[in-house]
Tab-separated table of C-alpha atoms in Angstrom:
chain	number	residue	atom	x	y	z
A	1	ALA	CA	43.180	37.071	35.912
A	2	VAL	CA	39.666	37.589	36.776
A	3	HIS	CA	38.310	41.380	37.010
A	4	VAL	CA	35.462	42.197	39.729
A	5	TYR	CA	33.630	44.976	39.191
A	6	VAL	CA	30.908	45.913	42.139
A	7	THR	CA	28.572	49.005	41.746
A	8	THR	CA	27.029	51.135	44.228
A	9	ASP	CA	24.337	53.018	44.829
A	10	ALA	CA	24.030	57.079	46.776
A	11	ALA	CA	23.834	55.619	49.680
A	12	GLY	CA	27.080	53.162	49.395
A	13	LEU	CA	24.978	50.099	49.188
A	14	VAL	CA	26.109	47.691	46.861
A	15	ASN	CA	23.172	47.075	43.503
A	16	GLY	CA	25.459	45.622	41.128
A	17	PHE	CA	28.500	43.436	40.487
A	18	ALA	CA	30.054	41.720	37.263
A	19	ALA	CA	33.504	39.784	36.839
A	20	SER	CA	35.330	39.086	33.400
A	21	ARG	CA	38.478	37.204	32.289
A	22	GLY	CA	39.712	39.128	29.490
A	23	GLY	CA	36.908	39.198	26.691
A	24	VAL	CA	34.798	36.866	28.607
A	25	LEU	CA	32.027	38.246	31.059
A	26	LEU	CA	31.744	35.249	34.099
A	27	HIS	CA	29.054	37.067	35.980
A	28	PHE	CA	26.731	39.972	35.532
A	29	GLY	CA	23.697	40.217	38.026
A	30	THR	CA	22.220	43.795	39.619
A	31	ALA	CA	19.730	44.183	42.842
A	32	VAL	CA	15.988	43.230	41.515
A	33	ASP	CA	14.844	46.769	42.696
A	34	THR	CA	16.928	48.109	40.374
A	35	TRP	CA	15.784	46.463	37.322
A	36	GLY	CA	14.585	48.595	34.816
A	37	THR	CA	15.847	51.934	36.330
A	38	GLY	CA	19.844	52.791	34.141
A	39	PRO	CA	22.769	50.726	37.119
A	40	ALA	CA	22.704	47.929	34.901
A	41	ARG	CA	23.067	49.360	31.617
A	42	GLN	CA	26.027	51.715	33.069
A	43	LEU	CA	27.656	48.735	35.106
A	44	HIS	CA	27.286	47.283	31.672
A	45	ASP	CA	28.927	49.923	29.381
A	46	ALA	CA	31.272	49.875	31.817
A	47	LEU	CA	32.808	46.550	31.811
A	48	VAL	CA	32.772	46.321	27.922
A	49	ASP	CA	34.793	49.158	27.577
A	50	ALA	CA	36.974	47.450	30.862
A	51	MET	CA	36.829	44.023	29.354
A	52	ALA	CA	38.173	45.535	25.897
A	53	GLU	CA	40.754	46.894	27.794
A	54	THR	CA	42.302	44.162	28.832
A	55	SER	CA	41.374	42.222	26.103
A	56	PRO	CA	44.270	40.850	24.294
A	57	SER	CA	44.870	42.833	20.858
A	58	GLU	CA	43.943	40.100	18.342
A	59	VAL	CA	40.074	39.206	20.517
A	60	GLU	CA	37.339	40.580	18.082
A	61	TYR	CA	34.771	39.800	19.829
A	62	LEU	CA	33.956	39.809	23.862
A	63	ARG	CA	32.117	36.560	24.911
A	64	LEU	CA	29.597	35.230	27.508
A	65	ARG	CA	27.459	32.523	28.269
A	66	VAL	CA	23.486	32.887	29.701
A	67	PHE	CA	21.250	30.645	30.809
A	68	GLU	CA	18.856	30.180	27.494
A	69	GLU	CA	15.926	29.899	29.998
A	70	ASN	CA	16.825	33.896	31.240
A	71	ARG	CA	14.750	35.334	28.912
A	72	ARG	CA	15.074	38.698	30.758
A	73	ALA	CA	18.561	38.266	30.552
A	74	ARG	CA	18.911	37.138	27.043
A	75	TRP	CA	16.796	40.191	25.679
A	76	PHE	CA	19.283	42.742	27.721
A	77	TYR	CA	22.107	41.552	26.177
A	78	GLU	CA	20.876	41.447	22.938
A	79	ARG	CA	19.417	44.906	23.251
A	80	LEU	CA	23.208	46.084	24.047
A	81	GLY	CA	24.722	44.751	20.738
A	82	TRP	CA	25.102	40.912	21.778
A	83	PHE	CA	24.228	38.171	19.271
A	84	SER	CA	24.008	34.861	19.755
A	85	THR	CA	26.066	32.139	17.479
A	86	GLY	CA	23.521	29.471	17.876
A	87	LYS	CA	26.371	27.363	20.202
A	88	ARG	CA	24.586	25.369	23.440
A	89	THR	CA	26.291	24.222	25.974
A	90	GLN	CA	24.707	21.649	28.812
A	91	THR	CA	26.147	22.307	32.424
A	92	THR	CA	27.368	19.955	34.509
A	93	PHE	CA	25.259	20.837	37.812
A	94	GLU	CA	21.565	19.452	38.267
A	95	PRO	CA	19.163	20.050	36.079
A	96	HIS	CA	21.432	20.414	33.732
A	97	PRO	CA	19.940	23.462	32.851
A	98	VAL	CA	21.589	24.743	28.876
A	99	LEU	CA	23.960	27.587	28.435
A	100	ILE	CA	23.941	29.775	25.187
A	101	GLU	CA	26.727	31.365	23.386
A	102	TYR	CA	26.503	35.415	23.204
A	103	LEU	CA	29.258	37.247	21.318
A	104	ARG	CA	29.755	41.986	21.292
A	105	PRO	CA	32.377	43.092	19.078
A	106	VAL	CA	34.645	44.727	21.606
A	107	PRO	CA	34.284	48.564	21.465
A	108	THR	CA	37.237	50.233	18.951
A	109	GLN	CA	39.117	52.667	21.485
A	110	VAL	CA	39.348	55.962	20.972
């Protein structure tokens, strides 16, 4: 099952979204005007907790893939505990950008 998450601002306008399947982060994004102001971090933290709850118990790491050239996203994930495995895959769509795999330990549930 794919789980979809949406975050809104005080006025009820959507300012972020994410999707995951088990321990895999499929999509993540926030409105450009919110960058650096906190909503992305809040969405990330809630998403990681939700992914930990919906992942099979034998899963030790959460996983995502991010475009190699998306340095801002890579910095964001690295700052929040994700690390690159070094695994690179090329997409099937033009111009065939490269994706890099990242992992993050599943947080322990208290």
